[in-house]
XYZ file of N, CA and C in Angstrom:
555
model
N 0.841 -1.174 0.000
C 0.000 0.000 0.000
C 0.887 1.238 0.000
N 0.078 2.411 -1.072
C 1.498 3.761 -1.131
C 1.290 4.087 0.269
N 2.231 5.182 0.109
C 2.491 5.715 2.151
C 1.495 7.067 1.210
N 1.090 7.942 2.147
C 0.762 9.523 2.024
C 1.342 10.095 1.333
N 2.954 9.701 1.769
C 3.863 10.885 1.024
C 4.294 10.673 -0.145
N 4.059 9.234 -0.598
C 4.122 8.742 -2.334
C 2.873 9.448 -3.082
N 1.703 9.144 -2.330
C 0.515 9.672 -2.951
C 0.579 11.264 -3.234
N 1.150 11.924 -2.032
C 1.219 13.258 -1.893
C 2.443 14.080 -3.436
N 3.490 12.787 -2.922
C 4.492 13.319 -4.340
C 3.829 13.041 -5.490
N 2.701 11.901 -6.042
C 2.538 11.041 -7.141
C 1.373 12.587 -7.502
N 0.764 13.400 -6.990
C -0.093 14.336 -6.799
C 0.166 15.535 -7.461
N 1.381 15.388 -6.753
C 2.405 16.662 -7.049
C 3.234 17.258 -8.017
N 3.554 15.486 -8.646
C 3.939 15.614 -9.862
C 3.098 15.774 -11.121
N 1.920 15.191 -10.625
C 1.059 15.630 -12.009
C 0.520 16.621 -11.937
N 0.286 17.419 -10.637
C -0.291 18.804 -10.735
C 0.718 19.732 -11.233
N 2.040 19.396 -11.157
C 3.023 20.027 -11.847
C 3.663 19.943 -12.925
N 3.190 18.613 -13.951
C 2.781 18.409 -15.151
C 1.710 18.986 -15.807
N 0.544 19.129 -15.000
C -0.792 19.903 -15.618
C -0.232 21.013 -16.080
N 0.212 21.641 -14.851
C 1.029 23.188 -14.400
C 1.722 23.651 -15.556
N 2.677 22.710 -16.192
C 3.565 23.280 -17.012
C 2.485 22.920 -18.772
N 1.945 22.124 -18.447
C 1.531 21.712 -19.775
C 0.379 23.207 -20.305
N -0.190 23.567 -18.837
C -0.959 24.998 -18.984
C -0.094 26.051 -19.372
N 0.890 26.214 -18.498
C 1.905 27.202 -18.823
C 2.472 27.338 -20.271
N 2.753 26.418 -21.338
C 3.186 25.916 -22.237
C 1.846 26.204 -23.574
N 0.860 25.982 -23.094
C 0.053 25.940 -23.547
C -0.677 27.604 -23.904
N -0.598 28.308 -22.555
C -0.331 29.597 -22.449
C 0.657 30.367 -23.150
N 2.149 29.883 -23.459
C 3.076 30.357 -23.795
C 2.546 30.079 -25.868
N 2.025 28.960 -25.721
C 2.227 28.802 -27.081
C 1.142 29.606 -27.388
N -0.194 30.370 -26.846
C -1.099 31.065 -26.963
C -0.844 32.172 -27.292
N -0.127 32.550 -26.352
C 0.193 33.750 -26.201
C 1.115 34.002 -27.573
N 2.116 33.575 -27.898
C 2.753 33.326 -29.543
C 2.218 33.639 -30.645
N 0.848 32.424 -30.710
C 0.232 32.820 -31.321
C -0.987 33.872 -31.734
N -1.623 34.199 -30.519
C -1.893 35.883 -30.660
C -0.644 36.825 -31.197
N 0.407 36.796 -30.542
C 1.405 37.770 -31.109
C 1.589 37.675 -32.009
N 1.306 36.451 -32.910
C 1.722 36.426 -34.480
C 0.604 36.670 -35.381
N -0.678 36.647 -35.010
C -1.796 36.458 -35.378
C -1.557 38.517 -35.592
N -1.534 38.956 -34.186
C -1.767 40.705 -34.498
C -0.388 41.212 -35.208
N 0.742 40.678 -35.296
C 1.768 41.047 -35.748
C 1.695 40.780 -37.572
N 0.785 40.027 -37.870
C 1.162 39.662 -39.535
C -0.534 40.276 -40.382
N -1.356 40.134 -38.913
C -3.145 39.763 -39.309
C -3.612 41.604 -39.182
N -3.387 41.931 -38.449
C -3.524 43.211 -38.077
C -2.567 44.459 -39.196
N -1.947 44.478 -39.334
C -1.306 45.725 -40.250
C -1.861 45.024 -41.650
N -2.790 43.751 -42.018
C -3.518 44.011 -43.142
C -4.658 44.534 -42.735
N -5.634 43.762 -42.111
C -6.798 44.633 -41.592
C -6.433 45.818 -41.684
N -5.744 46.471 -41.211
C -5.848 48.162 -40.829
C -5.002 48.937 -42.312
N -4.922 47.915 -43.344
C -4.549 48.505 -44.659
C -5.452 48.442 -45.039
N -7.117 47.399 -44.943
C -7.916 47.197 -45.749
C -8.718 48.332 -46.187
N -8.841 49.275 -45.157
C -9.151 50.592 -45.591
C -9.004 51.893 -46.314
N -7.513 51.701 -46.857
C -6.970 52.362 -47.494
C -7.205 51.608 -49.115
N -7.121 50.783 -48.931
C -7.439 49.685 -50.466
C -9.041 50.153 -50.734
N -10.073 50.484 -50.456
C -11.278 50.827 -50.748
C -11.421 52.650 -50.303
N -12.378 52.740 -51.837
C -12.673 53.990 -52.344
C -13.077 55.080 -51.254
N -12.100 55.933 -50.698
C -12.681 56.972 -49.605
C -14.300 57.592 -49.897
N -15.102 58.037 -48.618
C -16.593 58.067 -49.322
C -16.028 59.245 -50.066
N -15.194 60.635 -49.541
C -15.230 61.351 -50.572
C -14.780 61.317 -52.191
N -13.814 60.533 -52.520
C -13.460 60.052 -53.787
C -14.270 59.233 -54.148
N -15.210 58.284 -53.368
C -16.331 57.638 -54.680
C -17.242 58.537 -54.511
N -17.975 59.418 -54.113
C -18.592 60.460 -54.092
C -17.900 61.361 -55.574
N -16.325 61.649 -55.827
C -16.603 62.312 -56.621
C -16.221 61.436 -57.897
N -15.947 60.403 -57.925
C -16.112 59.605 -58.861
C -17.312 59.039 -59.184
N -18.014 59.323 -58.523
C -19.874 58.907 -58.594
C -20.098 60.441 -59.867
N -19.878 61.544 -59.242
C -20.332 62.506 -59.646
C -19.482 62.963 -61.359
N -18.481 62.256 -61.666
C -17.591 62.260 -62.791
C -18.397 61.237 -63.765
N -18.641 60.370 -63.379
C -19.371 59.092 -63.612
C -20.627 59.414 -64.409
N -21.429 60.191 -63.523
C -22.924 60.964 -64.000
C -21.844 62.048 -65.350
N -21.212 62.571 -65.125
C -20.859 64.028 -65.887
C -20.402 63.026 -67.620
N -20.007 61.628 -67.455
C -19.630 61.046 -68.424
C -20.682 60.591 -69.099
N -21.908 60.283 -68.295
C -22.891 59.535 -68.771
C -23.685 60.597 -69.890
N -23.937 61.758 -68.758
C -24.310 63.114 -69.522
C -23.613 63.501 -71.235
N -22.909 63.652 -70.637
C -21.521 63.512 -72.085
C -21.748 62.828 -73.636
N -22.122 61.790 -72.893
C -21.770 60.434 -73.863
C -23.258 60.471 -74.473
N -24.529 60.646 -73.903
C -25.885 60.350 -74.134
C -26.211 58.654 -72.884
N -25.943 58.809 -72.271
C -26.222 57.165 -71.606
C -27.110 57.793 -70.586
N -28.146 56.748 -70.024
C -29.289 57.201 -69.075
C -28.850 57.764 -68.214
N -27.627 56.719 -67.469
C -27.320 56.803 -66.080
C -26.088 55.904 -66.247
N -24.679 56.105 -65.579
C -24.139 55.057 -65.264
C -24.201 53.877 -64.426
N -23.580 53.089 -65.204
C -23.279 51.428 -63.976
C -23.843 51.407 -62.812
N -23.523 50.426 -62.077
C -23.087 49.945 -60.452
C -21.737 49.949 -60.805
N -21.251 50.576 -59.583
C -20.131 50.832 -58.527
C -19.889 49.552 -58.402
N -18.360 48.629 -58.956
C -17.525 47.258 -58.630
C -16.552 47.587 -58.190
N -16.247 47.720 -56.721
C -14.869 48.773 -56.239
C -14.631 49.888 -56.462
N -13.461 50.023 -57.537
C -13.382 51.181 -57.671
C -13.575 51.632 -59.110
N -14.471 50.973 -59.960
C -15.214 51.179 -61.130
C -16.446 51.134 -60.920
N -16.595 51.993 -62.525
C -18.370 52.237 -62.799
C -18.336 52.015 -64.628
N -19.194 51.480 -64.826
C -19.149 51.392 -66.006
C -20.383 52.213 -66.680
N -20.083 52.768 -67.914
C -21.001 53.711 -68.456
C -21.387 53.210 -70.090
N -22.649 52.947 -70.355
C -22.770 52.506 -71.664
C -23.327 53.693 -72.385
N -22.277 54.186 -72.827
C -23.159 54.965 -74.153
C -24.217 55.432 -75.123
N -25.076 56.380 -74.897
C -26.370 55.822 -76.044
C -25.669 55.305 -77.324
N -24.694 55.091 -77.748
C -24.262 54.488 -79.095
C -23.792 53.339 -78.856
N -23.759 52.674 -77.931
C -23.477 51.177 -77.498
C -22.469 50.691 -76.974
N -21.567 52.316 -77.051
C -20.300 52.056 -76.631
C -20.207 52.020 -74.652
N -19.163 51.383 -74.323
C -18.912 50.554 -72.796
C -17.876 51.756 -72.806
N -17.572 52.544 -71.576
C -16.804 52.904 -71.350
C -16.740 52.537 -69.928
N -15.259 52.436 -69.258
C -15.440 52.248 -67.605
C -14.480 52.909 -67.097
N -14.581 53.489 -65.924
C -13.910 54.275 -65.555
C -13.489 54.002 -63.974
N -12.207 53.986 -64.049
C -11.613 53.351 -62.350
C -11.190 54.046 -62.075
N -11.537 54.835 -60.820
C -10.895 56.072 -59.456
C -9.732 55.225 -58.899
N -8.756 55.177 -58.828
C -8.054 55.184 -57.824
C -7.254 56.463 -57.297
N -5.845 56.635 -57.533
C -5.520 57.615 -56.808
C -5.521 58.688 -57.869
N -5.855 58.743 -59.211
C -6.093 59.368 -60.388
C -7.134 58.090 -61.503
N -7.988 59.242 -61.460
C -9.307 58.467 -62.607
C -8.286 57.950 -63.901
N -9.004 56.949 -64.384
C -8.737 56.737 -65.922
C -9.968 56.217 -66.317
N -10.008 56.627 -67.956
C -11.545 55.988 -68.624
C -10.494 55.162 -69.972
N -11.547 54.246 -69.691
C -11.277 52.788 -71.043
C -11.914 52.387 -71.627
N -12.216 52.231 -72.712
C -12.919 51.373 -73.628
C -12.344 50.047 -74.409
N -13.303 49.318 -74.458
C -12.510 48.120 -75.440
C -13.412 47.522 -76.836
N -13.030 47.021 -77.488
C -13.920 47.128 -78.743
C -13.527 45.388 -79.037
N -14.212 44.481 -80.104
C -14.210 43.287 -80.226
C -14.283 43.275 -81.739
N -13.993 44.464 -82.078
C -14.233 45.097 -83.669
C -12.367 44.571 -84.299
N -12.186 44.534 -85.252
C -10.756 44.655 -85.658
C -10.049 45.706 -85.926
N -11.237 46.699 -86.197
C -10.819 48.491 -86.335
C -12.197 49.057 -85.603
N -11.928 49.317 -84.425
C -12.737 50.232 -83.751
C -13.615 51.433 -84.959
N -14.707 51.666 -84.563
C -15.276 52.630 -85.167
C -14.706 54.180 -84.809
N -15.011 54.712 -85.232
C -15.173 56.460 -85.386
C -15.756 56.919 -84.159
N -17.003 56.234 -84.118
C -17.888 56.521 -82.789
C -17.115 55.944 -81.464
N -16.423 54.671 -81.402
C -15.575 54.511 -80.209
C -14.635 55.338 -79.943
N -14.199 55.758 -80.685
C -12.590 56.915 -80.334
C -13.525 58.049 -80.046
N -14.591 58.755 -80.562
C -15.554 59.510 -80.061
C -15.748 60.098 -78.180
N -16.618 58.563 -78.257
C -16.552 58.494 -77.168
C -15.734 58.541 -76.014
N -14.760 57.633 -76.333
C -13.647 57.639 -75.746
C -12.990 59.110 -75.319
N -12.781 59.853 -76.336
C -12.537 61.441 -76.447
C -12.809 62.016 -75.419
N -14.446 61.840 -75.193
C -15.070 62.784 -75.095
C -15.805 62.204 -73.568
N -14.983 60.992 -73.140
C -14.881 60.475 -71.621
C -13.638 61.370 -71.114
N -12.542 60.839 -71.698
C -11.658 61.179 -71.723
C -11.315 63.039 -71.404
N -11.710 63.899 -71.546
C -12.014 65.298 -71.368
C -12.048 65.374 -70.522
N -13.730 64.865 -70.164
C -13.851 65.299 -68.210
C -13.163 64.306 -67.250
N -12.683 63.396 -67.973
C -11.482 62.472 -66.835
C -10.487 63.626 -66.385
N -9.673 63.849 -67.482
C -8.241 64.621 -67.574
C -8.505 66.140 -67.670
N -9.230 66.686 -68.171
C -9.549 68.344 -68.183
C -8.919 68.642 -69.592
N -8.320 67.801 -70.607
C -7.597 68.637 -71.784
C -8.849 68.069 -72.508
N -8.563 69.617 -73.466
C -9.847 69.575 -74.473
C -9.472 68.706 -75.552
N -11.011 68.076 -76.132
C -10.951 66.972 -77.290
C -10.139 67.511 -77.995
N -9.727 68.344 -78.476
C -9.040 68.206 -80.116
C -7.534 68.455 -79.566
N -6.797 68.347 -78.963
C -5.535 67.700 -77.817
C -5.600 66.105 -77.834
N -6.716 65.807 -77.338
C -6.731 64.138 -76.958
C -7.184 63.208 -77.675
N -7.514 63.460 -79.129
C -8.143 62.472 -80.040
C -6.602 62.357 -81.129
N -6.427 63.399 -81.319
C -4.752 62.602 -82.146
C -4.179 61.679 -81.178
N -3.895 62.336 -80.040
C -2.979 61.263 -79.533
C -3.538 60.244 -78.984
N -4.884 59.823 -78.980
C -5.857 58.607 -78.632
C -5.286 58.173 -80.016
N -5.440 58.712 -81.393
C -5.022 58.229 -82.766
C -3.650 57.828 -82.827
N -3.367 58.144 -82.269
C -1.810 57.995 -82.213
C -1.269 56.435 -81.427
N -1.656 56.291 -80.328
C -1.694 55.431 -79.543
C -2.184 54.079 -80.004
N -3.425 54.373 -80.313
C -3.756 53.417 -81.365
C -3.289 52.161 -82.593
N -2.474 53.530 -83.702
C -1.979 53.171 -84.655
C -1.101 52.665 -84.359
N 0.370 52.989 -83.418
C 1.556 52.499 -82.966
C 0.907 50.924 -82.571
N 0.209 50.747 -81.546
C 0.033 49.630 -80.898
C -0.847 48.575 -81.740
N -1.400 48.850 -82.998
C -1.515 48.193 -84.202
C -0.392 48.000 -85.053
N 0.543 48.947 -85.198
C 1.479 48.284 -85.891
C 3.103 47.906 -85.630
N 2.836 48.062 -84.455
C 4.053 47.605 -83.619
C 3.528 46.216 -82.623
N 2.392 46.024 -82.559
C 2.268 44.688 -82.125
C 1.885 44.498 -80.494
N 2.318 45.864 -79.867
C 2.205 45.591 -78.669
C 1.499 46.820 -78.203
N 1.246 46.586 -77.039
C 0.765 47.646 -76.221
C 1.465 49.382 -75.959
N 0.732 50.334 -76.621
C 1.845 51.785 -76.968
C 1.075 52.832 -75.136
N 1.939 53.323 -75.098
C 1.996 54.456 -73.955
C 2.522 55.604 -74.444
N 1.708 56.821 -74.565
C 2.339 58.222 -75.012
C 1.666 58.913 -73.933
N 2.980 59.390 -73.193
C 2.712 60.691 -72.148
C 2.260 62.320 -72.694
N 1.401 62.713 -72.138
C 1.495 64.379 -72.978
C 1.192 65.057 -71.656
N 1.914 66.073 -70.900
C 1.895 67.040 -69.754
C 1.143 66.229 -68.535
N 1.200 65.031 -68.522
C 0.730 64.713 -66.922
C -0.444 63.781 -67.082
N -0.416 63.753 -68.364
C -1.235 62.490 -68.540
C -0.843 61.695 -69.567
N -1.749 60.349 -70.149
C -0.997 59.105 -70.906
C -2.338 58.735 -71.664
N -2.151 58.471 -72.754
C -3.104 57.854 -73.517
C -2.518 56.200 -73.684
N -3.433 54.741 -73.773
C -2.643 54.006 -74.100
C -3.807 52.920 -74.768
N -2.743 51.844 -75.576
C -3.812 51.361 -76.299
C -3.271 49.878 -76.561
N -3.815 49.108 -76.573
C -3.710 47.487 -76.927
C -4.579 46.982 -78.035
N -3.781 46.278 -78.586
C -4.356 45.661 -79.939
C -4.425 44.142 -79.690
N -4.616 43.204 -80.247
C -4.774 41.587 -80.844
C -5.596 41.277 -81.523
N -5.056 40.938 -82.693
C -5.984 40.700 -83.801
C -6.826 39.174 -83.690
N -6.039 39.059 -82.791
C -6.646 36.797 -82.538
C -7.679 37.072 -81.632
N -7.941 37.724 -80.498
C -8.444 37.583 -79.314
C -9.748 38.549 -79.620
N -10.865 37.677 -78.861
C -12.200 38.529 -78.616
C -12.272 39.788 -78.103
N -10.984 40.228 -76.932
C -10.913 41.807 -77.090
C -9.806 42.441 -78.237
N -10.041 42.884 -78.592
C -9.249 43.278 -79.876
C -8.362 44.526 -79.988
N -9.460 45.310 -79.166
C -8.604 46.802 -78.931
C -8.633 47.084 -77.429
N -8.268 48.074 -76.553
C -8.307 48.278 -75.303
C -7.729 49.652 -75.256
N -8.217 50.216 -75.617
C -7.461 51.849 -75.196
C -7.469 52.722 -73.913
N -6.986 53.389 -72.884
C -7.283 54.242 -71.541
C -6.615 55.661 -71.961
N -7.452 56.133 -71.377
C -6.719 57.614 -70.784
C -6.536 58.560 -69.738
N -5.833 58.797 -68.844
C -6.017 59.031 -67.535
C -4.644 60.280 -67.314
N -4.718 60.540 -66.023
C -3.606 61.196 -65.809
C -3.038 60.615 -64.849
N -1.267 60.668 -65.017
C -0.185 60.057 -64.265
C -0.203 60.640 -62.966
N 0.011 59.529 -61.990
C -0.248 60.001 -60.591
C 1.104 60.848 -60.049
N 0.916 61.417 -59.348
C 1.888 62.004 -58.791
C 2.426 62.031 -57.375
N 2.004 61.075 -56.965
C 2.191 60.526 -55.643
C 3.380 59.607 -55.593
């Protein structure tokens, strides 16, 4: 039969096995909170900066309407982040993404865009950037032609902003042109 003081040690040792296995258990807790707010936390608290301030979609709401106006379209899109898309009364899609400087884009499935897409485009393009159409339709033309016959995607800067344009003659989008102004941040 144990004595007391076997029972008392046999007691002792597992309450001091529990003890450490809590402690341990604690320690590894505690770790992992610290790693959890150390890696989990400075994204959370970026996630807010990644989505549209109310005042910038507010005035990208209100650029949005000024394009729709523009163009002949009822009303623009729904708001997908930080786009709105605007259909044209002439059928043309234009969309336009706020981030830290607007740009408007169109894309065409045509092999030579119409007259009326570069139009439009233009004449998005204006109240995006503030330079008047007959400034921004050569070099929308311009952009264009290069990136049709050079094969790849063309970028022409003019005072703080960029016209740019993508071609593929194989692929269902065919053309892709933007125009926006270069951020300065």
């Amino acid at each position: 039969m144990p004595s007391a003081l076997s029972i008392l040690g046999h007691f002792s040792a597992r309450r001091t096995l529990a003890s450490c296995l809590r402690c341990g258990e604690a320690r590894i807790e505690a770790t992992m909170r610290h790693s959890l707010l150390t890696a989990v936390l400075p994204a959370l608290l970026a996630l807010p900066l990644l989505a549209p301030s109310p005042t910038r979609a507010d005035e990208c709401d209100a650029l949005a309407m000024r394009i729709a106006q523009a163009t002949g379209a009822k009303k623009p899109g729904r708001r997908m982040g930080p786009s709105i898309d605007v259909r044209a009364a002439s059928g043309v899609t234009l969309n336009l993404t706020c981030r830290a400087q607007p740009i408007v884009q169109a894309s065409s499935g045509e092999p030579s865009p119409s007259a009326t897409y570069f139009r439009e485009l233009t004449v998005a393009s204006e109240l995006v950037i503030g330079e008047p159409a007959g400034v921004i339709q050569p070099i929308l033309a311009r952009a264009y032609e290069t990136a049709l016959r050079e094969g790849r995607k063309s970028f022409i800067q003019q005072n703080g902003w960029s016209a740019s344009c993508y071609t593929d003659s194989a692929g269902a989008l065919r053309t892709l042109c933007s125009v926006g102004r270069i951020p300065t941040d």
